[in-house]
Each structure stands twice: as structure tokens, then as C-alpha cells.
PDB file of C-alpha atoms in Angstrom:
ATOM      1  CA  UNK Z   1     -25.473   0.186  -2.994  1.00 49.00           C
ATOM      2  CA  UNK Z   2     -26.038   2.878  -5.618  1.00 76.00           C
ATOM      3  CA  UNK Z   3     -25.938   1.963  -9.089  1.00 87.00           C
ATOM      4  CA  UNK Z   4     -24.049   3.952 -11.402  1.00 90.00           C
ATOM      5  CA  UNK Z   5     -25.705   4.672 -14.559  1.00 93.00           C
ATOM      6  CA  UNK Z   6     -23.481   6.176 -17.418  1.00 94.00           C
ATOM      7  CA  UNK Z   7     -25.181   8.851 -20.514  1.00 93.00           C
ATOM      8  CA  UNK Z   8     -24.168  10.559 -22.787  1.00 92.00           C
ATOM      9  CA  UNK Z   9     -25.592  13.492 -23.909  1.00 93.00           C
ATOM     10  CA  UNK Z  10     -25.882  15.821 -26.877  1.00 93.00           C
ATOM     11  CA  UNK Z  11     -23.227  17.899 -28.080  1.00 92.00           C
ATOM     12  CA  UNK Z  12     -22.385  21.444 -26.885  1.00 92.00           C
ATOM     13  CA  UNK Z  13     -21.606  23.113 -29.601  1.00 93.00           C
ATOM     14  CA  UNK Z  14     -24.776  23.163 -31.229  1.00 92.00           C
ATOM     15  CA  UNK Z  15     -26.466  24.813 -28.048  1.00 91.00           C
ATOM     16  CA  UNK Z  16     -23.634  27.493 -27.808  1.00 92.00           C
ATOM     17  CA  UNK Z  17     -24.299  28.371 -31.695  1.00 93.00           C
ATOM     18  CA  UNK Z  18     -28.415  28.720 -30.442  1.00 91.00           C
ATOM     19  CA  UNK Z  19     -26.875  30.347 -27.167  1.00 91.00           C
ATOM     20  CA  UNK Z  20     -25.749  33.073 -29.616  1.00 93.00           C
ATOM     21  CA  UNK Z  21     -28.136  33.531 -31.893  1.00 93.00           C
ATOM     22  CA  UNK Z  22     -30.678  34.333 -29.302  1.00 90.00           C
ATOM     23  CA  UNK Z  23     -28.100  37.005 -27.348  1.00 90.00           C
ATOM     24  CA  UNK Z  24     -28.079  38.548 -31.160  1.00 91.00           C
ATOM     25  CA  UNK Z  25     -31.818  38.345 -31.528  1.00 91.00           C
ATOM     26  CA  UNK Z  26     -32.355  39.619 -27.581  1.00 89.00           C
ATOM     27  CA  UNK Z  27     -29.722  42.268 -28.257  1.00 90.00           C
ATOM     28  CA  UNK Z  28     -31.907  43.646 -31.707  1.00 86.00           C
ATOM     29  CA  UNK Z  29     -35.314  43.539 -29.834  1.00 88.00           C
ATOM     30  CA  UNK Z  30     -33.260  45.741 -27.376  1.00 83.00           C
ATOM     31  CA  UNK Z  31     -32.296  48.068 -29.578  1.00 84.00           C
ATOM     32  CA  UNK Z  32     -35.598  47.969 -31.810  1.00 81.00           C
ATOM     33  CA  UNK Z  33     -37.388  48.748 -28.457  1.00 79.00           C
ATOM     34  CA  UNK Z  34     -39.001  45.269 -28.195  1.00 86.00           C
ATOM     35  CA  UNK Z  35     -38.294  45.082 -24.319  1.00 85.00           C
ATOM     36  CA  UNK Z  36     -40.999  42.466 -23.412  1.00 89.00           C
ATOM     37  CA  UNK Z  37     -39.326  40.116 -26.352  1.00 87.00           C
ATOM     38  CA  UNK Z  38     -35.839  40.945 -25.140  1.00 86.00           C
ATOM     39  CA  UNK Z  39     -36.482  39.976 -21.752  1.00 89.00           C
ATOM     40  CA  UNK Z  40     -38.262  37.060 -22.919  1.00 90.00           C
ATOM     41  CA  UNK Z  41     -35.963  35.492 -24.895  1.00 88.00           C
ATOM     42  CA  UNK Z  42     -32.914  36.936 -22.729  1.00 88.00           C
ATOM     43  CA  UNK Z  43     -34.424  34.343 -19.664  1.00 90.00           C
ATOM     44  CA  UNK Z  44     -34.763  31.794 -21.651  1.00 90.00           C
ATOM     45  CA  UNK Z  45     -30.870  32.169 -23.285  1.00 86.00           C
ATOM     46  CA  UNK Z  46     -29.504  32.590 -19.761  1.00 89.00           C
ATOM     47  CA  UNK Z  47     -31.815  30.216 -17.721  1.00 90.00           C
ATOM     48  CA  UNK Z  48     -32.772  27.219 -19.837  1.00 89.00           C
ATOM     49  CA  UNK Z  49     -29.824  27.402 -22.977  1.00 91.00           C
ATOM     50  CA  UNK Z  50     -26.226  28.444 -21.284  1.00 91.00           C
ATOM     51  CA  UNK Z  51     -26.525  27.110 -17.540  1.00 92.00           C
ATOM     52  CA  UNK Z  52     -26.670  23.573 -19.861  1.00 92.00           C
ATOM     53  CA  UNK Z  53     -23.103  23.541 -20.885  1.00 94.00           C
ATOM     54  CA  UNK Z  54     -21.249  21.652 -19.592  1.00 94.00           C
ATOM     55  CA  UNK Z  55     -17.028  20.484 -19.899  1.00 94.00           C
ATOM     56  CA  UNK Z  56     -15.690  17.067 -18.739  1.00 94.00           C
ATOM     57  CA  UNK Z  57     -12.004  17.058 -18.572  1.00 94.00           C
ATOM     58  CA  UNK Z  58      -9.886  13.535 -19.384  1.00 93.00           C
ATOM     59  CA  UNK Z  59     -10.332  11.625 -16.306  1.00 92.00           C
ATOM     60  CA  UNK Z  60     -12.678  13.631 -15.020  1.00 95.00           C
ATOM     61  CA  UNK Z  61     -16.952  12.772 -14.759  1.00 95.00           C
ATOM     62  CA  UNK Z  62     -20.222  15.115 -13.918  1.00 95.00           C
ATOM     63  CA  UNK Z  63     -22.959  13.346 -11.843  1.00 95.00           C
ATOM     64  CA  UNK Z  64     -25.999  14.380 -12.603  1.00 95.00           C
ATOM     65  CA  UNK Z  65     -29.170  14.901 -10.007  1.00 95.00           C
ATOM     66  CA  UNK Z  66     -32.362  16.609 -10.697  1.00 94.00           C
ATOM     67  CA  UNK Z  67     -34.493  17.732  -7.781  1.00 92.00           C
ATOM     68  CA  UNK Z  68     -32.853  15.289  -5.483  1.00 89.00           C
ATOM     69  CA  UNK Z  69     -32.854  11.887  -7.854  1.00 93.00           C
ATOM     70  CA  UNK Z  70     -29.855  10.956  -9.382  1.00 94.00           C
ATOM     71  CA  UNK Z  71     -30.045  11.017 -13.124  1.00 94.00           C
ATOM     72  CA  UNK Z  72     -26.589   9.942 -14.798  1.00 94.00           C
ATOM     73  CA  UNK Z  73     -23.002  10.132 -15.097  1.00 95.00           C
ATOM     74  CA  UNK Z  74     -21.194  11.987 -17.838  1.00 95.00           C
ATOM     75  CA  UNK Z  75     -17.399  10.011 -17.941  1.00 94.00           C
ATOM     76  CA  UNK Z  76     -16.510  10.681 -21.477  1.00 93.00           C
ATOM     77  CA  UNK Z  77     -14.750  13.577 -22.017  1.00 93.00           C
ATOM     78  CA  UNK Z  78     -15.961  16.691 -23.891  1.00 93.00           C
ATOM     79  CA  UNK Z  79     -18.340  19.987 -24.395  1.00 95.00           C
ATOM     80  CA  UNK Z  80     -21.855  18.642 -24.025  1.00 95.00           C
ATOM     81  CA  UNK Z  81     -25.482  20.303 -23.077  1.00 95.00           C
ATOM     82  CA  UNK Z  82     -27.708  18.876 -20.094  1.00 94.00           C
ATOM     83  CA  UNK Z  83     -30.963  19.881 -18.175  1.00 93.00           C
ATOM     84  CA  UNK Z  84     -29.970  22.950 -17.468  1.00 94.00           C
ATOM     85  CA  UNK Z  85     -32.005  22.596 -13.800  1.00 94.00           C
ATOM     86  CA  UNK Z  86     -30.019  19.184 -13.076  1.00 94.00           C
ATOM     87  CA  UNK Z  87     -26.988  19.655 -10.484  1.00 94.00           C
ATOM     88  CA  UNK Z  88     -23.642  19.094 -11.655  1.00 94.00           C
ATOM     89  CA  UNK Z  89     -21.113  18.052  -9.054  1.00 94.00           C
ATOM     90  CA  UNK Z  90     -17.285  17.291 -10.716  1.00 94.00           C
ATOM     91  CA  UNK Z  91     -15.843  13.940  -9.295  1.00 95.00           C
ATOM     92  CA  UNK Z  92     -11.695  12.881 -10.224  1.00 94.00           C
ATOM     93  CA  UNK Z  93     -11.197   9.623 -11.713  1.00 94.00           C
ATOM     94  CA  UNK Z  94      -7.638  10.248 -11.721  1.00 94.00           C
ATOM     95  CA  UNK Z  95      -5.784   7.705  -9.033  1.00 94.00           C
ATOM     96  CA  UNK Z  96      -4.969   9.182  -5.978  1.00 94.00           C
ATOM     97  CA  UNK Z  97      -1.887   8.282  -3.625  1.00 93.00           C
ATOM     98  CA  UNK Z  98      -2.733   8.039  -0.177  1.00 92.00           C
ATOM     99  CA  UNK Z  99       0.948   8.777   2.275  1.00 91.00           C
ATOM    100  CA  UNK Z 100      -0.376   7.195   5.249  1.00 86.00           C
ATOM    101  CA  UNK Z 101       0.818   8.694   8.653  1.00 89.00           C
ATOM    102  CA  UNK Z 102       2.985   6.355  11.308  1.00 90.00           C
ATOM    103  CA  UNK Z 103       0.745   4.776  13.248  1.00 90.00           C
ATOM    104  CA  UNK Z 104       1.993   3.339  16.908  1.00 89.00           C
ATOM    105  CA  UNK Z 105       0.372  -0.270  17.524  1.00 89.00           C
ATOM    106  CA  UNK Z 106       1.037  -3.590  19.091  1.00 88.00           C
ATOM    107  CA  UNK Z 107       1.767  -6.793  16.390  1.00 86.00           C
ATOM    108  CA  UNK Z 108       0.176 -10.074  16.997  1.00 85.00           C
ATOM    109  CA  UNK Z 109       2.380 -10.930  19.855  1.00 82.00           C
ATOM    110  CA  UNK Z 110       2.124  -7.441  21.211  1.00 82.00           C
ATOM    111  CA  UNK Z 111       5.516  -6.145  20.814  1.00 83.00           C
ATOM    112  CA  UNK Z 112       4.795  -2.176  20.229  1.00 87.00           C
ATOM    113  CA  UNK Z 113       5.688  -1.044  16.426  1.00 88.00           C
ATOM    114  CA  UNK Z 114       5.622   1.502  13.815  1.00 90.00           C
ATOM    115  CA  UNK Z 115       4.011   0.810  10.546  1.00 92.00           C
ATOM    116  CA  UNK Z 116       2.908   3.328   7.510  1.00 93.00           C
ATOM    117  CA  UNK Z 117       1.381   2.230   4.254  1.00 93.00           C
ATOM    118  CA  UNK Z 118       1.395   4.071   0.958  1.00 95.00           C
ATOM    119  CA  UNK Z 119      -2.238   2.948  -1.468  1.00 95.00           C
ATOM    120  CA  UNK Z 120      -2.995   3.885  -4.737  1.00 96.00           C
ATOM    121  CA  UNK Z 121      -6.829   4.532  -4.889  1.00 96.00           C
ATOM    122  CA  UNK Z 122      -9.310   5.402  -7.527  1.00 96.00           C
ATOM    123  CA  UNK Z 123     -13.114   5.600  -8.169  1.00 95.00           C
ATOM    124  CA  UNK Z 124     -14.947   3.168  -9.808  1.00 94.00           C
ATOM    125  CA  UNK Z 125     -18.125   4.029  -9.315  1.00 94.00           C
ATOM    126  CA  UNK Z 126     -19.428   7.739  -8.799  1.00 94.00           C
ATOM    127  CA  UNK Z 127     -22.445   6.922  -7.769  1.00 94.00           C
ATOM    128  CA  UNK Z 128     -21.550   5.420  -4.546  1.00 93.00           C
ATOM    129  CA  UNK Z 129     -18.828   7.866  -3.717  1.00 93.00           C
ATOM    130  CA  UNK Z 130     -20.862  10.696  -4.089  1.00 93.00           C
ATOM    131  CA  UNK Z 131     -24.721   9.251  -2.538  1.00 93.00           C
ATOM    132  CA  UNK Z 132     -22.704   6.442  -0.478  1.00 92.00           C
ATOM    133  CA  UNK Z 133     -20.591   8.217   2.083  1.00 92.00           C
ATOM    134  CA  UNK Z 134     -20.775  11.960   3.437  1.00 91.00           C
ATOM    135  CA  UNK Z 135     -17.211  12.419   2.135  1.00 93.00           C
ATOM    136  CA  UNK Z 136     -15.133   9.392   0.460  1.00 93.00           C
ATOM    137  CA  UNK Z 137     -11.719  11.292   0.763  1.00 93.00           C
ATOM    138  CA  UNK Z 138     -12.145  10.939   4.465  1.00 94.00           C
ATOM    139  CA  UNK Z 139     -13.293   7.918   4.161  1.00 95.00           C
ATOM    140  CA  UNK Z 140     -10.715   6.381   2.341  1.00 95.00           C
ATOM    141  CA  UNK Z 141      -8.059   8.342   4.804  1.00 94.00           C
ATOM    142  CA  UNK Z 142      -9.965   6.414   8.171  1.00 94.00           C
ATOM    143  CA  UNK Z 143     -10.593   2.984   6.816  1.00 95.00           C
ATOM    144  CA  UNK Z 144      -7.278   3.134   5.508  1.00 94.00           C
ATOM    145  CA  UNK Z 145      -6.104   3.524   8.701  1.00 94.00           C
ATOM    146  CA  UNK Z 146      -8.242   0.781  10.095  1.00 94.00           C
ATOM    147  CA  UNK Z 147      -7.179  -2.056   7.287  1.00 94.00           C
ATOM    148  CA  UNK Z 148      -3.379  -1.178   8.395  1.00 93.00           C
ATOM    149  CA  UNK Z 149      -4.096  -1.107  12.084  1.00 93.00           C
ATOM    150  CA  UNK Z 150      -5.840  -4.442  11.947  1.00 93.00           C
ATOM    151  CA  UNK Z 151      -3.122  -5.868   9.566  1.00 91.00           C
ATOM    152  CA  UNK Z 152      -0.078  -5.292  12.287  1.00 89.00           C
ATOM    153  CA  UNK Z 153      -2.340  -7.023  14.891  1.00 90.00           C
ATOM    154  CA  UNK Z 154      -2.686 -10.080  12.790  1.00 89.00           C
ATOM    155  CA  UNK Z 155       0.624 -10.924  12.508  1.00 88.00           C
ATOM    156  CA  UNK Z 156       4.118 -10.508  14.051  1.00 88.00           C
ATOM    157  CA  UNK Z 157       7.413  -8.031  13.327  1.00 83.00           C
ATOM    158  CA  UNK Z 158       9.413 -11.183  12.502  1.00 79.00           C
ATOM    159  CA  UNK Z 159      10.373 -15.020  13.199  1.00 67.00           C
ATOM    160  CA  UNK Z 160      12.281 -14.203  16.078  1.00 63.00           C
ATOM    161  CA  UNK Z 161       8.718 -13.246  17.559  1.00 58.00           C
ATOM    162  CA  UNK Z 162       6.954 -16.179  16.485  1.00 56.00           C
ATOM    163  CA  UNK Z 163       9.099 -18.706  14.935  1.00 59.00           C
ATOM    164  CA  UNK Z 164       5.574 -21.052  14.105  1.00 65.00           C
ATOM    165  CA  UNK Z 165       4.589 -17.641  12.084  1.00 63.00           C
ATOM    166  CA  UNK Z 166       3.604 -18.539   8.243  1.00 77.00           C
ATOM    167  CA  UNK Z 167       3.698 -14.524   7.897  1.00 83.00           C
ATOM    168  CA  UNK Z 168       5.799 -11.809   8.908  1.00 86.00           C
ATOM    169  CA  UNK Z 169       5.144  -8.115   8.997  1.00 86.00           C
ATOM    170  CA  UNK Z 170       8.941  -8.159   7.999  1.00 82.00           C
ATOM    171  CA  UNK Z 171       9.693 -11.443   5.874  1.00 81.00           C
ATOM    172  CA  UNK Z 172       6.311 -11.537   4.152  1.00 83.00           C
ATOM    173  CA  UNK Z 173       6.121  -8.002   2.305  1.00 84.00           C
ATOM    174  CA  UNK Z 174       4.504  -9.658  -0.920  1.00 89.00           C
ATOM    175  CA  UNK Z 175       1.744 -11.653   0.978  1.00 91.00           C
ATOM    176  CA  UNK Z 176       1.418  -8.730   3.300  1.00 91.00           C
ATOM    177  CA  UNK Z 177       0.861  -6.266   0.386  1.00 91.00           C
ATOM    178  CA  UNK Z 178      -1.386  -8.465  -1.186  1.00 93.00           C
ATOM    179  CA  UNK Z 179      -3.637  -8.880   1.929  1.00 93.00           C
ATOM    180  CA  UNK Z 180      -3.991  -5.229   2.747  1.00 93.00           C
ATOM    181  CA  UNK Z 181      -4.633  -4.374  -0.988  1.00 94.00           C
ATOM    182  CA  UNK Z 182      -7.690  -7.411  -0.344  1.00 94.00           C
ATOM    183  CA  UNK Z 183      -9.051  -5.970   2.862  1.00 94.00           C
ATOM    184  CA  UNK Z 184      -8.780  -2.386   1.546  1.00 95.00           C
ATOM    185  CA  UNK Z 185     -11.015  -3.158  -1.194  1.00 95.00           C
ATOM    186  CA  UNK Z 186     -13.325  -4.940   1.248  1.00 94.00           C
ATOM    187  CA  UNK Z 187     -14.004  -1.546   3.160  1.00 94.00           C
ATOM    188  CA  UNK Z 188     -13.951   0.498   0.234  1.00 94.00           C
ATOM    189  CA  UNK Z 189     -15.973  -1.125  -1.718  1.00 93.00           C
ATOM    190  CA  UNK Z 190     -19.142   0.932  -0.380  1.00 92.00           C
ATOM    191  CA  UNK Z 191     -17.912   4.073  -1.616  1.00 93.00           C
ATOM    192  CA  UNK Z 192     -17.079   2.476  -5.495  1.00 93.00           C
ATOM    193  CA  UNK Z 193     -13.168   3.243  -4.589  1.00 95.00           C
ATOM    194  CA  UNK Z 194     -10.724   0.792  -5.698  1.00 95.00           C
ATOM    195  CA  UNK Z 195      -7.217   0.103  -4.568  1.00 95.00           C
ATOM    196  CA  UNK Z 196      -5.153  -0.449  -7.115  1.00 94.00           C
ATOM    197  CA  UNK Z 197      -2.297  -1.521  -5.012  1.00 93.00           C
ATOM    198  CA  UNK Z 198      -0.838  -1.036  -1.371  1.00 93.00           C
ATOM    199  CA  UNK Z 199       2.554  -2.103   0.213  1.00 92.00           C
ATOM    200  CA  UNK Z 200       4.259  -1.048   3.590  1.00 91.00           C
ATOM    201  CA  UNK Z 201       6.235   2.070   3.369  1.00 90.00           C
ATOM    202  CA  UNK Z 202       7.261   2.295   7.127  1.00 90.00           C
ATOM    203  CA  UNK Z 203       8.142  -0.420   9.544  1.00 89.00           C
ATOM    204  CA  UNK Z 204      10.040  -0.261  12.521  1.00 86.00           C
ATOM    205  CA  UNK Z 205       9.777  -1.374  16.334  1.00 82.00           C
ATOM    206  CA  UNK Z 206       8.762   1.342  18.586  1.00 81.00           C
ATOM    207  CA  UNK Z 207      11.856   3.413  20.001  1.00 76.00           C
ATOM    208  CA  UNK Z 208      11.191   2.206  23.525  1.00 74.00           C
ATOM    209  CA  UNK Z 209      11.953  -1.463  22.608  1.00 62.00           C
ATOM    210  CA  UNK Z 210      14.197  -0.409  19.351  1.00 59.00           C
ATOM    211  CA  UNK Z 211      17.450  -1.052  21.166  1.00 63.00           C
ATOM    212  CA  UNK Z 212      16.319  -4.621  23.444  1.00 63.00           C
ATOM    213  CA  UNK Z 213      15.168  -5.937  19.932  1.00 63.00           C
ATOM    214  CA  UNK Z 214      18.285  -4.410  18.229  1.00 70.00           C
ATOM    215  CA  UNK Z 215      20.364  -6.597  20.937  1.00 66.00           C
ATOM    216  CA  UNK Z 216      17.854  -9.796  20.799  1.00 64.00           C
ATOM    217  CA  UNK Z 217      18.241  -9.995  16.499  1.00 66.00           C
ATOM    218  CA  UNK Z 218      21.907  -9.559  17.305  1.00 67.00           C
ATOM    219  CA  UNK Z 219      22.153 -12.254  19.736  1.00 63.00           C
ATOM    220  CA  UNK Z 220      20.394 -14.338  17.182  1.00 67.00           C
ATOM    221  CA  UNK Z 221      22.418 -13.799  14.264  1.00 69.00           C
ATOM    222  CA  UNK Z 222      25.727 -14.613  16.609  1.00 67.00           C
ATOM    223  CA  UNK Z 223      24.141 -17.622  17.638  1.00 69.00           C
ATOM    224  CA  UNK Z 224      23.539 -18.817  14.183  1.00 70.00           C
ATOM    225  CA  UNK Z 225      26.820 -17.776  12.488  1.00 71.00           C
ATOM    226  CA  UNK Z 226      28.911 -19.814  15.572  1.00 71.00           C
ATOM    227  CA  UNK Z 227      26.171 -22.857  15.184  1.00 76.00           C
ATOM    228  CA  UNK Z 228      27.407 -22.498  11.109  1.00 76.00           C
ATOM    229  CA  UNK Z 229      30.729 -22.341  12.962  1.00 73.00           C
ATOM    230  CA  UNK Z 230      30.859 -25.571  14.825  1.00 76.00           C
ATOM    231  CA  UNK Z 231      28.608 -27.624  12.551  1.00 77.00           C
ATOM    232  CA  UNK Z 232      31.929 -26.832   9.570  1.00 76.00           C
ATOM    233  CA  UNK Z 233      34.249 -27.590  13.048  1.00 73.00           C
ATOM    234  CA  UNK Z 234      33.039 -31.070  13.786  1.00 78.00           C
ATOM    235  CA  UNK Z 235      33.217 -31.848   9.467  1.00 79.00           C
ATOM    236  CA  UNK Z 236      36.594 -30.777   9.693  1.00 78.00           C
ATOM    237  CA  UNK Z 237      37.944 -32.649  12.753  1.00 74.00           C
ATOM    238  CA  UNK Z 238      35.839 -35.757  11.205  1.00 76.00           C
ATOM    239  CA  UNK Z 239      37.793 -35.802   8.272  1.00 79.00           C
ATOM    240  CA  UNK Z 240      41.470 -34.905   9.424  1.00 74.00           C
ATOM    241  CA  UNK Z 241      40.492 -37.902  11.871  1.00 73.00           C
ATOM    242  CA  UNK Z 242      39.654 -39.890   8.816  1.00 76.00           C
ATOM    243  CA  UNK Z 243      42.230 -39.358   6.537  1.00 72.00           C
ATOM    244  CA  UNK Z 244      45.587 -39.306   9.449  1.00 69.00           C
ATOM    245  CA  UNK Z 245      43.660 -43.718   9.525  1.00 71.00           C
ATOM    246  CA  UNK Z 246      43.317 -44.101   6.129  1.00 72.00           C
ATOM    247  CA  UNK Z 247      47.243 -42.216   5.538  1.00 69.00           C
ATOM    248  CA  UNK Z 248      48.303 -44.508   8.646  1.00 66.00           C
ATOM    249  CA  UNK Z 249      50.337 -41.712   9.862  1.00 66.00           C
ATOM    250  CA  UNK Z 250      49.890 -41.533  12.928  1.00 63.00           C
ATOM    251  CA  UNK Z 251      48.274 -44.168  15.242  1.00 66.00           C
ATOM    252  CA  UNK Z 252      46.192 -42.128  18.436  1.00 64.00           C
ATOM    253  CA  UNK Z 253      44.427 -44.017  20.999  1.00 64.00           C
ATOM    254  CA  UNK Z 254      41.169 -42.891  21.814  1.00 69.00           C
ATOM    255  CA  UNK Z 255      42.934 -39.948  25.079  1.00 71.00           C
ATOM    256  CA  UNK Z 256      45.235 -38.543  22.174  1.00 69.00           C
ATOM    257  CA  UNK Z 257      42.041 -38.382  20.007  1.00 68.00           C
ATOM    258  CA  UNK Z 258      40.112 -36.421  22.278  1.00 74.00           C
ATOM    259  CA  UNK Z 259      43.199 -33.975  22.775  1.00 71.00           C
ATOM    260  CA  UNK Z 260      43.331 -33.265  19.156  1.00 69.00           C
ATOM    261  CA  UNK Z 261      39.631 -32.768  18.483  1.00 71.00           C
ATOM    262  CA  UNK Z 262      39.444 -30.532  21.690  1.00 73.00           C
ATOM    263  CA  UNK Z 263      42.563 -28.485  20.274  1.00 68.00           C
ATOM    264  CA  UNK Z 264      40.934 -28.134  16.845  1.00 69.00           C
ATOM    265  CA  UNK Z 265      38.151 -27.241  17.969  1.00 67.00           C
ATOM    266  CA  UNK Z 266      39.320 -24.308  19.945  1.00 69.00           C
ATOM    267  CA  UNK Z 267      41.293 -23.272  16.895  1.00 67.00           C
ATOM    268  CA  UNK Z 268      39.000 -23.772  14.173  1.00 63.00           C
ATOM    269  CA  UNK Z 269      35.805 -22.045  16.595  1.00 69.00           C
ATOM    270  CA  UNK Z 270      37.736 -19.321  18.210  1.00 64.00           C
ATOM    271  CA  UNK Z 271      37.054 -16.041  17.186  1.00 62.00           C
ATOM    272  CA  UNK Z 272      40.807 -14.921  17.572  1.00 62.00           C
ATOM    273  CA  UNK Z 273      43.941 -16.304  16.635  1.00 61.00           C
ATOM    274  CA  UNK Z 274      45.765 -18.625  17.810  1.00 58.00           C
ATOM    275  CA  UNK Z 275      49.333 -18.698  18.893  1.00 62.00           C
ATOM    276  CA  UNK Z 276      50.997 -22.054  17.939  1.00 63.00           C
ATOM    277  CA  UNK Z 277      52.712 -24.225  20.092  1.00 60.00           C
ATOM    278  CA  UNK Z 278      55.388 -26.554  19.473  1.00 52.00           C
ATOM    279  CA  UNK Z 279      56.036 -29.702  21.225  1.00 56.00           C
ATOM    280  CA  UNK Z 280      59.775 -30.856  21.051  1.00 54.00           C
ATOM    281  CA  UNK Z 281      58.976 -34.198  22.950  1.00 53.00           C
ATOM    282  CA  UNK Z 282      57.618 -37.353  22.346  1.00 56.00           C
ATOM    283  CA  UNK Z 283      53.690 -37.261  21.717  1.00 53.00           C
ATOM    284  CA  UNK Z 284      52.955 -38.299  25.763  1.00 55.00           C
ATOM    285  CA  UNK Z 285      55.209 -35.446  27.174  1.00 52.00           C
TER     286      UNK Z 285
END
């Protein structure tokens, strides 16, 4: 792992007000037909003064290498004079927002699914992204992909998938988030990048199961609304049954009792409605 090693050098200003007055004084030996000083001091103006200067932009940095070794980072912002024979290569500290493409995989129970993830990336250390990795904006783009890949095959869409499930790709968007975010920094660690947060942006089944899965979460939700249903049914019949003894208006044997509960029942957990029926007789016939 390359360690980065921050400097900070002298002032620019200074070396532009010498980059000057040598131009002037190579411009008079010109003129006062001086050519071997002219020359002289124009090389050294143009080779070892200006080619110094250097600008660093707000969240910006210059690394710094010198015949192949790496000699420093320059993060602080600012007109400043180097080696003029080191190499100066610009590196953003600025976060970046990675849009990550649909990606087509299978979830922990293998039911095919689309998932996308947005991350919010920046560069820690500029050493390692620039001497770590041949380039760490594809890097960060693959490994990305991998972290999201290997998150949908670790756990399923939803509970109706895996009821046992502690974590859903669906139901669990916090501890999800927080996960890939974890693993992301994992892998990126190598090229000094870190995440400074990552959530889900796209997740869907795969359109060749959409509409089964569409029908299955329906079927599900039905079955627990008329569960709801009858479990609020049975209370009710319970206590009309309770109160007609405690009232003593009306005595039922135990056929009569069944009759009733099976008619409010069918009233209470029908999903139309009913048409009454009134019975002009005694309550036998």
C-alpha cells in the first residue's frame, strides 16, 4: 500500500517576480548584443524557474514524482514553485457520484432481479489511486459492480421468498445500504477511495417473472387481509354469543347456535352484501 506523504512548498509568487526579472535581464543582454548571456540566462528562466509553477485549485491536489519515485502531495490550495524536473499529475478530491447501470442477477434464492446502486466516492489517499491501480475511475466503476452483484446474491427480494430471512433486498434498505457502503470500502480501499455512502436506486424482479410475482404478493396480501377478516369474525360472533346469555334474550341450544355463527359468519366475511331475510315463523320453521 502506498503511503501518501503531504508538502508543502514555497510560494509562487516570489519565483514569478525572479521569473521576470531574468526575461528583463535576458531581454537587455539581447538587445546589448550579449547573446551567449541571453541564452544563458533565457534556459535557465524557461527550464529551471517557470516550468516550477504550479496552481492547486480548492479540492484539487498535484502528486509529485521525480525520475520515477514519488516525492509528495501538494493538497492545499494555492500558487506555489516545485522541482521544476518533478512530474505533476492533477488528481480531484471533489466526491464523485457513481449512477450505476441495471444489472440482471439471481437473489439468494435465485429468483432473477434488477438492482442499480447510486455511491458517493472520493479519494483519500492520492498516492494509492494514482501508483495503486492502472486507472481508479475504472476501478471504482467494476468493483462497484462486483460489491452490488454479490450483495443481491446474499440475500432475497422479500419475505415472501424466504420468510426465515433476517434481511431483505426490499424490507431491509437501511441494513442493506449500510452493508454495501462496508463492502465497498473493503474493495476500494487499495486505491485510497472512500465511499461516503451507497443505497439502492433500482430494484425490481426481472420482467419475465414480474407478472407471476405480481400475482404471488397479491395472493398474499388477500390471504392476509381475509385471515384479519375472520380472526375480527370469530371476536364478533364470540361476543354477540356472549352478551344474547348474559341479556337472557334469547335461549339457543347448541343446533340454533351453530346456525347463527354459520350465518354471521357468511355475512360478516363475505366480500359482498348481503340480502336480508326475514323469518315470519317461529325460530324452528
Amino acid at each position: 500500500m502506498n503511503t501518501e506523504k503531504i508538502i508543502n512548498p514555497p510560494s509562487g509568487y516570489l519565483t514569478l517576480v525572479t521569473f521576470l526579472i531574468l526575461l528583463t535581464i535576458t531581454a537587455y543582454c539581447g538587445v546589448s548584443q550579449m547573446p551567449a548571456t541571453a541564452v544563458i540566462l533565457g534556459l535557465i528562466d524557461f527550464i529551471l524557474v517557470l516550468p516550477g509553477l504550479i496552481i492547486v485549485n480548492p479540492n484539487e491536489a498535484k502528486v509529485l514524482t521525480l525520475f520515477g519515485k514519488y516525492v509528495g502531495t501538494v493538497k492545499e490550495d494555492g500558487f506555489f514553485w516545485v522541482n521544476p524536473f518533478t512530474a505533476k499529475k492533477k488528481v480531484s478530491l471533489k466526491a464523485f457520484n457513481l449512477n450505476g447501470q441495471q444489472l440482471k442477477v439471481n437473489d439468494a434464492v435465485g429468483n432473477p432481479i434488477e438492482i442499480a446502486a447510486v455511491i458517493v466516492w472520493q479519494i483519500k489517499n492520492t498516492a494509492s489511486a494514482m501508483f495503486a491501480v492502472e486507472n481508479y475511475l475504472q476501478y471504482v466503476n467494476i468493483q462497484s459492480e462486483a460489491a452490488v452483484r454479490h450483495l443481491a446474491n446474499t440475500f432475497p427480494y422479500d419475505h415472501i421468498e424466504d420468510e426465515s430471512a433476517s434481511i431483505t433486498l426490499r424490507g431491509g434498505a437501511e441494513q442493506v445500504s449500510v452493508l454495501l457502503e462496508k463492502e465497498l470500502n473493503e474493495r476500494l480501499d487499495r486505491a485510497g477511495i472512500e465511499v461516503l455512502e451507497a443505497r439502492i436506486s433500482h430494484l425490481a424482479y426481472a420482467p419475465e417473472i414480474a407478472h407471476t410475482m405480481l400475482q404471488r404478493q397479491q395472493a398474499s396480501a388477500i390471504i392476509s387481509a381475509r385471515r384479519l377478516i375472520v380472526e375480527g369474525a370469530v371476536g364478533m360472533v364470540e361476543m354477540a354469543l356472549n352478551k344474547l346469555s348474559e341479556k337472557d334474550i334469547v335461549e339457543l341450544d347448541e343446533e340454533r347456535k351453530a346456525a347463527m355463527v354459520s350465518n354471521l359468519l357468511v355475512v360478516l366475511c363475505g366480500d359482498r352484501s348481503v340480502s336480508p331475510i326475514v323469518n315470519t315463523g317461529t325460530l324452528y320453521h
